[in-house]
Short mmCIF file of C-alpha atoms in Angstrom, two decimals:
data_model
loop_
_atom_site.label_atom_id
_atom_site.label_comp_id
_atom_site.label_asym_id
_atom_site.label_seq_id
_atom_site.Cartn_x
_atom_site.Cartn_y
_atom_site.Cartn_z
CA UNK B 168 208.81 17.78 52.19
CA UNK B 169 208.71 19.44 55.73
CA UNK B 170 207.12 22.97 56.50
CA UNK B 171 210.81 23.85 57.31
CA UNK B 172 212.17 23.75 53.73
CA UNK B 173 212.21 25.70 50.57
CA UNK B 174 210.79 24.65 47.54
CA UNK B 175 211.76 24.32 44.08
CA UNK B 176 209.00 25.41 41.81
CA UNK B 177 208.36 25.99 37.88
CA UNK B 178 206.36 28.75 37.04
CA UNK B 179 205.19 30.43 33.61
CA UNK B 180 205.96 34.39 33.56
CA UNK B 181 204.27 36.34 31.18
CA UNK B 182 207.23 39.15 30.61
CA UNK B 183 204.90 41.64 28.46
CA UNK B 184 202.95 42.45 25.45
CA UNK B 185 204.14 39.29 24.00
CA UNK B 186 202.33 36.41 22.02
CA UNK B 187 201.72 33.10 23.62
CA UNK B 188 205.44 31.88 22.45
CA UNK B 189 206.75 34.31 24.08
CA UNK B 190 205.18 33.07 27.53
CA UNK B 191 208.59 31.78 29.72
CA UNK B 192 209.06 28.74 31.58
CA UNK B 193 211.64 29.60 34.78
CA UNK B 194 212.63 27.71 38.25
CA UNK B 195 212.88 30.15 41.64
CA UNK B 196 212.51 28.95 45.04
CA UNK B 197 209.83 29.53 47.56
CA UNK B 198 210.52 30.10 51.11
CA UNK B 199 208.52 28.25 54.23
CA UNK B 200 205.28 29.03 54.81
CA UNK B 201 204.92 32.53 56.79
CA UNK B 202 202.41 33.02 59.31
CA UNK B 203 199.06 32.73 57.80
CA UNK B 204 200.19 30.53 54.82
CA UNK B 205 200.06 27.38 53.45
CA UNK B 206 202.15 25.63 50.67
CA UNK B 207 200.07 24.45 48.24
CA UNK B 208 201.48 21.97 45.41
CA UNK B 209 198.99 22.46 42.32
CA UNK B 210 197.14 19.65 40.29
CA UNK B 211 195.14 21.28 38.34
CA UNK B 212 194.92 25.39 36.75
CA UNK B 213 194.03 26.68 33.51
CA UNK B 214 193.65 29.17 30.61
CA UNK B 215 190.47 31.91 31.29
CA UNK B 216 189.74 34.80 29.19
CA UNK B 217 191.87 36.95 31.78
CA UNK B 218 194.89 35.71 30.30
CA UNK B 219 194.52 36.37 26.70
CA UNK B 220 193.32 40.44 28.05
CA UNK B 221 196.62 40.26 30.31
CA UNK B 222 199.19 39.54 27.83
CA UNK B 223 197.83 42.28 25.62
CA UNK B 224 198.10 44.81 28.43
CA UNK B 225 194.18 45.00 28.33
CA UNK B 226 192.95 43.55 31.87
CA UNK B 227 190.99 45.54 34.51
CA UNK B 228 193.33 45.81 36.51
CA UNK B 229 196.43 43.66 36.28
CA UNK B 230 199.20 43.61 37.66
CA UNK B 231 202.89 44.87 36.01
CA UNK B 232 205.10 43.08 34.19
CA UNK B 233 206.53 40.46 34.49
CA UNK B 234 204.31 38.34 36.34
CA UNK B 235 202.72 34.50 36.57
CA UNK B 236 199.54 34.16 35.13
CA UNK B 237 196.68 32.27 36.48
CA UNK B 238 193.46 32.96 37.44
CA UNK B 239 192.74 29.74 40.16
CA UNK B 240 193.85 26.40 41.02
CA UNK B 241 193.29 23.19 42.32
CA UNK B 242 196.09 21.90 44.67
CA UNK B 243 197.30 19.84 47.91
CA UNK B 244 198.57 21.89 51.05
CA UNK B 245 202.11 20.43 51.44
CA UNK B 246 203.02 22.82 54.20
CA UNK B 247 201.78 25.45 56.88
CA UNK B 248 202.81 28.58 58.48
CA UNK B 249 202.25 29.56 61.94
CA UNK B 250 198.54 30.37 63.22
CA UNK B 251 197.39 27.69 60.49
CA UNK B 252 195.67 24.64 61.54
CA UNK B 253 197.57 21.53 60.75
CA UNK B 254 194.57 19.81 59.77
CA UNK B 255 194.79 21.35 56.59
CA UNK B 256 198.22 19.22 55.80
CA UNK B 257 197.35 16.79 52.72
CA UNK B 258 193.84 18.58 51.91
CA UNK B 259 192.94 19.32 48.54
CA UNK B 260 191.59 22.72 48.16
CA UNK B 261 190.64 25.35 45.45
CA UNK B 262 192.02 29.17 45.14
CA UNK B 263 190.58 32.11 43.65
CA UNK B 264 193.84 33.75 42.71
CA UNK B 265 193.78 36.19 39.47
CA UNK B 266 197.31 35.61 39.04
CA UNK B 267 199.53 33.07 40.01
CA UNK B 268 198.18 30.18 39.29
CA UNK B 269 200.78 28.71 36.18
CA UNK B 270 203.34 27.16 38.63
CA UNK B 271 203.96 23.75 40.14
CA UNK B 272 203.89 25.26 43.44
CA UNK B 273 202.43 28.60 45.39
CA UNK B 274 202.28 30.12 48.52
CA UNK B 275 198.70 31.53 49.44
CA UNK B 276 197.16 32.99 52.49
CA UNK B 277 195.27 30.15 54.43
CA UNK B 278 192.24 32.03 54.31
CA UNK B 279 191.71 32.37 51.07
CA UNK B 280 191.53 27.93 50.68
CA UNK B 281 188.53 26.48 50.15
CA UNK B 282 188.79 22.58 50.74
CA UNK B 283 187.42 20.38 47.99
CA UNK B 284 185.11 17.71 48.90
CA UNK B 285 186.06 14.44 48.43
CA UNK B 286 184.95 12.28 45.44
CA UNK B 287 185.51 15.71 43.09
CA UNK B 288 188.43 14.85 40.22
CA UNK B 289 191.08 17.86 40.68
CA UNK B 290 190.91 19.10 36.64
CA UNK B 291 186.73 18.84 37.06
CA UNK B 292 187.00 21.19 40.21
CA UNK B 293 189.10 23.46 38.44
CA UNK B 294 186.59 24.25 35.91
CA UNK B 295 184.46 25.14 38.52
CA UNK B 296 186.25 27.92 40.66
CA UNK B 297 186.62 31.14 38.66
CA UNK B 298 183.52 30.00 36.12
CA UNK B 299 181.36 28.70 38.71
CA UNK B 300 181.51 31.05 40.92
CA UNK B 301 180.95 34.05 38.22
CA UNK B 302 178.71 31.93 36.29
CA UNK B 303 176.40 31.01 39.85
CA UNK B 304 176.74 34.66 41.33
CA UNK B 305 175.82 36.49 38.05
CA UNK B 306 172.21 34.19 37.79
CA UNK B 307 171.47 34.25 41.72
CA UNK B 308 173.11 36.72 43.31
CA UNK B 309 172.40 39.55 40.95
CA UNK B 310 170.06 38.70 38.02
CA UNK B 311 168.11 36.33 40.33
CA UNK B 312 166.86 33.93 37.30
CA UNK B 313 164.04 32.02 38.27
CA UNK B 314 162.40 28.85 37.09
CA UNK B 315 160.05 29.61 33.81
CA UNK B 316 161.98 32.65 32.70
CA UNK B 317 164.03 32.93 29.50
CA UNK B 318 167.57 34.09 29.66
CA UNK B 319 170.03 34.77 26.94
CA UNK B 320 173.64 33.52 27.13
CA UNK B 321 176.59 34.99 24.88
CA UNK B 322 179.45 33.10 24.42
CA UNK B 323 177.20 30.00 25.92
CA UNK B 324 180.12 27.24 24.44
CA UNK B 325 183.18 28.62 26.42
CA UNK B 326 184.22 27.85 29.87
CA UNK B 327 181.74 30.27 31.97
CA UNK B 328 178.55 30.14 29.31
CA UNK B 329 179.16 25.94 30.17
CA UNK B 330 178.35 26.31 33.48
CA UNK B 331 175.69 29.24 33.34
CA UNK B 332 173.72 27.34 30.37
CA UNK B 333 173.47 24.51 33.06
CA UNK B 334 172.76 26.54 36.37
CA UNK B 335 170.17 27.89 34.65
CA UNK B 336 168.65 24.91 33.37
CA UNK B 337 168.60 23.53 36.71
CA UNK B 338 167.09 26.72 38.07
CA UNK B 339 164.28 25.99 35.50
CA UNK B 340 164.81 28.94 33.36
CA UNK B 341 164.99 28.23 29.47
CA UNK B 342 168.06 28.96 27.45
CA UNK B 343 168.99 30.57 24.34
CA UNK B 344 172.88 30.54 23.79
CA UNK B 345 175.02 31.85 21.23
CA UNK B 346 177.91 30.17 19.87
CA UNK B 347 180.07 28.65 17.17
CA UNK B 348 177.65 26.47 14.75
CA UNK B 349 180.27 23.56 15.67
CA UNK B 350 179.12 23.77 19.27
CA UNK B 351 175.51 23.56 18.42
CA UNK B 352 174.96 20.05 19.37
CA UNK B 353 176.69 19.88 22.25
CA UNK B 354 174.43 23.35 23.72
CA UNK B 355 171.47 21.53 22.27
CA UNK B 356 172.53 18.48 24.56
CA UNK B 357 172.50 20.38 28.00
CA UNK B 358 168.80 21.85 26.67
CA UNK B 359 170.04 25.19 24.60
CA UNK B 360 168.32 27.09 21.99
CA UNK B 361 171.54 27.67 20.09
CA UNK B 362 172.08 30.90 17.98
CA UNK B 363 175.03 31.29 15.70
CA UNK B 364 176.95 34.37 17.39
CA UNK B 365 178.18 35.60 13.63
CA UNK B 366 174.27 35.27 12.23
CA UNK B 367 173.68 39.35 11.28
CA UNK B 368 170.13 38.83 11.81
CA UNK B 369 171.33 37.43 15.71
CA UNK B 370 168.96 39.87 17.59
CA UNK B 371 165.88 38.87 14.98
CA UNK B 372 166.72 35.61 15.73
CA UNK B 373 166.65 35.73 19.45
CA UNK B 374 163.05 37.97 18.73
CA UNK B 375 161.29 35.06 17.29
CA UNK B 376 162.01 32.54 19.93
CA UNK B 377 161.59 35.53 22.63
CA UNK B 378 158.64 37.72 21.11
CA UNK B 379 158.16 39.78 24.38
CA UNK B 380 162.05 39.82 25.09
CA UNK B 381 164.45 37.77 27.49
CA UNK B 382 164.56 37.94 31.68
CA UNK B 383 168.16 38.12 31.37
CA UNK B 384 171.37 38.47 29.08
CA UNK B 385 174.61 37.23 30.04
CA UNK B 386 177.18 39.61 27.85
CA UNK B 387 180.85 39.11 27.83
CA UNK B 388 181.79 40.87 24.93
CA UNK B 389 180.97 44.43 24.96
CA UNK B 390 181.13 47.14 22.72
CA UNK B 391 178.15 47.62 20.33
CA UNK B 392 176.98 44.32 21.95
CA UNK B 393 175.67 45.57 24.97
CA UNK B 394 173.05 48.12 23.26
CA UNK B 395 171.60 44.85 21.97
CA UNK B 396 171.34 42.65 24.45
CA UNK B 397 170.23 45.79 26.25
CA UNK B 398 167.12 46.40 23.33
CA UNK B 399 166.56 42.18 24.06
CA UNK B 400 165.39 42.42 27.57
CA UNK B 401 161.55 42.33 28.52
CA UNK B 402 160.22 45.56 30.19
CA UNK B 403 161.51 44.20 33.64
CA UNK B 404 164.38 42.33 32.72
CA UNK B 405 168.45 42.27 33.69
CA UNK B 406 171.74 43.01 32.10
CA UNK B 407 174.95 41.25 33.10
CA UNK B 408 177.65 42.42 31.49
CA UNK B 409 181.03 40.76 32.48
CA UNK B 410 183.88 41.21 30.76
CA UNK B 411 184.92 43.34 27.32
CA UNK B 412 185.75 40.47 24.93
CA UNK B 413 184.92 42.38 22.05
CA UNK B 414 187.19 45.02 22.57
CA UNK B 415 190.31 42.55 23.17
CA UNK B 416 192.37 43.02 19.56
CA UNK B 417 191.90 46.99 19.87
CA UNK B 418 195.24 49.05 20.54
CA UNK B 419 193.92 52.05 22.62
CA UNK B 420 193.85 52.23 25.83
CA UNK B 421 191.60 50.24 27.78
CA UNK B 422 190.59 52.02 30.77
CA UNK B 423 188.66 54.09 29.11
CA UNK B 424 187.13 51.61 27.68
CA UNK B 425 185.72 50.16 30.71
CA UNK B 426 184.49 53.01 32.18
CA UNK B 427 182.56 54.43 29.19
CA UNK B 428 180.52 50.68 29.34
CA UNK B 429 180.24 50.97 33.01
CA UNK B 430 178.59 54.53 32.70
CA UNK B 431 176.42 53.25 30.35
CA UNK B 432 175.06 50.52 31.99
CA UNK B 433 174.96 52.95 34.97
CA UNK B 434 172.90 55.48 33.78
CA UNK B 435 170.40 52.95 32.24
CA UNK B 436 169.29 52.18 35.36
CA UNK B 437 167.95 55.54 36.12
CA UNK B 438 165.23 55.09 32.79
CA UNK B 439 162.15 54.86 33.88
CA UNK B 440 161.63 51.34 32.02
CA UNK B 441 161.79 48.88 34.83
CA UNK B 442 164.57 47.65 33.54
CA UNK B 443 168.42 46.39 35.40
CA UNK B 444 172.17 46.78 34.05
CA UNK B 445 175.32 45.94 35.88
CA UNK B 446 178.78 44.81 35.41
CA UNK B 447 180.16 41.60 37.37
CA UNK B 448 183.43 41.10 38.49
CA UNK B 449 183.54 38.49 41.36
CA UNK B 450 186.43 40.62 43.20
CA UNK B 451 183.89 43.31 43.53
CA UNK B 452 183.53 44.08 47.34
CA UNK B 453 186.86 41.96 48.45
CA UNK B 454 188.08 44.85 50.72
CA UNK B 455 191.35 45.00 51.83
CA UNK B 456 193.36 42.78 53.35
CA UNK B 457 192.13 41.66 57.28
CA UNK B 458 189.17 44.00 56.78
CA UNK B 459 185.85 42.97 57.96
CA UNK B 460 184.96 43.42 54.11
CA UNK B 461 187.33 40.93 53.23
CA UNK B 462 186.15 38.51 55.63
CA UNK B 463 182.80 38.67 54.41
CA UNK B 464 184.03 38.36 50.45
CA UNK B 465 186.14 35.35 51.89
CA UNK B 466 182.78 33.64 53.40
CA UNK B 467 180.40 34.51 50.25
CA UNK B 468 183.06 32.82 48.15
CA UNK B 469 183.43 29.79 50.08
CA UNK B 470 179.18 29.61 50.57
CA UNK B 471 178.88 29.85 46.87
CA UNK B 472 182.33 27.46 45.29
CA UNK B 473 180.69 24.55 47.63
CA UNK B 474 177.40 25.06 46.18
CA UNK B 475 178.45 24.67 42.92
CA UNK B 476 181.28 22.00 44.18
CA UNK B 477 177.60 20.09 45.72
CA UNK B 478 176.36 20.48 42.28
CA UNK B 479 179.54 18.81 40.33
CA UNK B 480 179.51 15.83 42.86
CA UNK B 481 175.54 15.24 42.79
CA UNK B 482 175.39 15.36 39.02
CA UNK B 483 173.59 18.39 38.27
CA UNK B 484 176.91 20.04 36.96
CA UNK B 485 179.06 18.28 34.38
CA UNK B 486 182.55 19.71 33.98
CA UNK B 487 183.21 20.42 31.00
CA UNK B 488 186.84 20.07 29.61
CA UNK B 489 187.90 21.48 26.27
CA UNK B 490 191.65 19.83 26.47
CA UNK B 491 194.31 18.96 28.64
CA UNK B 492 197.98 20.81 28.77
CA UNK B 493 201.14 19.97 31.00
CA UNK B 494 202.20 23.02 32.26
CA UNK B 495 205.54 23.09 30.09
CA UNK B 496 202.90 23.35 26.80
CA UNK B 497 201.00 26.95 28.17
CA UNK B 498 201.92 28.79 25.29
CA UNK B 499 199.71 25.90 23.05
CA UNK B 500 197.08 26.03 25.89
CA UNK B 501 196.68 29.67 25.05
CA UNK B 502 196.70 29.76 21.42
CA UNK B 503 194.36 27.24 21.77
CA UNK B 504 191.96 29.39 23.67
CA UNK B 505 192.52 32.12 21.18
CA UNK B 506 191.85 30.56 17.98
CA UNK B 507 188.58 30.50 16.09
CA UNK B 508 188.65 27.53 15.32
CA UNK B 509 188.25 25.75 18.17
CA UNK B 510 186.22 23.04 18.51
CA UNK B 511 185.45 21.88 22.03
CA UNK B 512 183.17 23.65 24.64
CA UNK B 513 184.35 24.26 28.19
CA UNK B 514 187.49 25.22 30.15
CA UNK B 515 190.88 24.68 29.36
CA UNK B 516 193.18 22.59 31.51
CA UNK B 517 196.95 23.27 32.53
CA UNK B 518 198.22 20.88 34.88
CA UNK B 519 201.32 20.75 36.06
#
């Protein structure tokens, strides 16, 4: 291929409120690279809990149908635009993307490419972009875990509790994770205290190994959740809510939704208890386009995916790989993510 051609590229569209089967496979053609952009063939994407919000019409925000899903990738640059350095020609590199992602082939904005170092396996990267980054920025960058403190993880068996359960571990913090009984093992493996997340007596559970309360809770689902985790922190401790999981099989309308939980966890913080409650989304302060804000989202990004990239390569991080799906196969990839009876921890893989 030469920068001067078009390309030929499968993608999966997700035409509306569908179910998974009704996910499409199509063929378009990409133009050459513009100025600013690179041509970047993908190896590895994959399913996140963005997906199975999106083609229920209940992600904050997303964009209208139709559209490709696909949160990130993992890719080579095949071809450059003008301004962009040729040295990038044959790299592989990782892309924060929201959607996108499901197609043999994009076109991205140089900037946004962060190279991957060498020695990292494409599908083990690509566990690491979207859950890495939101699993390391949630524990540093906003509840600021440190080692001997006791955090609480919801959801600690899917593809971002994976990679939180061990940041925090490394961090020195102690663990207690919620999940599936049939993920028990594996949690207690990577030095968990696991919970069953459908035990009615979960918060008295999480009392008696946590008398004085927890430093931190990690909540994706929501709802009536986040009053408990809330009542589970210790007199100085953090809330990180991140995502409405709970909420995902309701019919209403979602915006409101959101911004009833983010007024709550706002106005907690003005009780005079010393404790902290925020939601994270990792696009929070991207700015617009060429702004200065952007550049600075652009360079915290790219600071915090090699961190965790260091991590994967030195050990400390294992990915963690729940299955493997070609491309062609999405719709199984995401009824596998959306049953409840899945049975192995960590991200799923599309590659294509």
């Amino acid at each position: 291929m030469t920068e001067n051609n078009a390309t030929t590229v499968t993608e999966v569209v997700l035409p509306g409120k569908v179910e998974p089967a009704g996910l499409r496979l199509v063929q378009r053609t990409l133009p050459a690279p513009a100025a600013g952009q690179a041509l970047v063939r993908v190896e590895s994407t994959a399913v996140s809990a963005a997906e199975t919000g999106m083609r229920r019409g209940r992600y904050v925000p997303q964009p209208p149908f139709p559209f490709v899903p696909g949160y990130d990738l993992v890719g080579v640059v095949e071809a450059v635009g003008p301004g962009v350095d040729r040295a990038l020609l044959g790299r592989r590199v990782a892309a924060l993307t929201k959607t996108g992602g499901w197609a043999t082939a994009v076109l991205l904005t140089a900037a946004d490419l962060v190279e991957v170092p060498d020695g990292i396996d494409a599908d083990d990267a690509e566990t690491l972009i979207v859950n890495g980054l939101t699993a390391y920025q949630m524990l540093h960058r906003v509840a600021k875990v440190q080692a001997g403190q006791t955090v609480l993880v919801l959801g600690a068996g899917g593809g971002v509790g994976t990679i939180l359960v061990q940041l925090a571990r490394h961090a020195g913090a102690r663990v207690i994770g919620t999940a599936n009984p049939r993920h028990h093992e594996a949690l207690r493996a990577m030095g968990v205290e696991p919970v069953d997340y459908r035990d009615p007596e979960l918060a008295k559970r999480v009392r008696t190994l946590a008398p004085d309360g927890v430093d931190a809770v990690f909540d994706h689902l929501g709802g009536a959740s986040i009053d408990t985790s809330y009542r589970l922190l210790n007199r100085t401790g953090t809330l990180v809510s991140y995502s409405i999981a709970s909420k995902i099989d309701e019919t209403g309308p979602v915006l409101p939704v959101f911004l009833k939980l983010v007024a709550k966890l706002t106005a907690w913080n003005y009780l005079p208890n010393g404790k902290h409650a925020s939601f994270f989304n990792v696009w929070t302060g991207a700015g617009k386009p060429d702004s200065a804000k952007r550049t600075e989202f652009r360079a915290r990004i790219r600071t915090d995916l090699l961190h965790v990239f260091g991590l994967l390569r030195d050990g400390v991080l294992t990915a963690k790989i729940a299955a493997r799906f070609p491309l062609a196969e999405a719709a199984a990839a995401l009824e596998m993510s959306e049953s409840s009876g899945r049975t192995a921890v960590g991200k799923i893989i599309l590659v294509p």
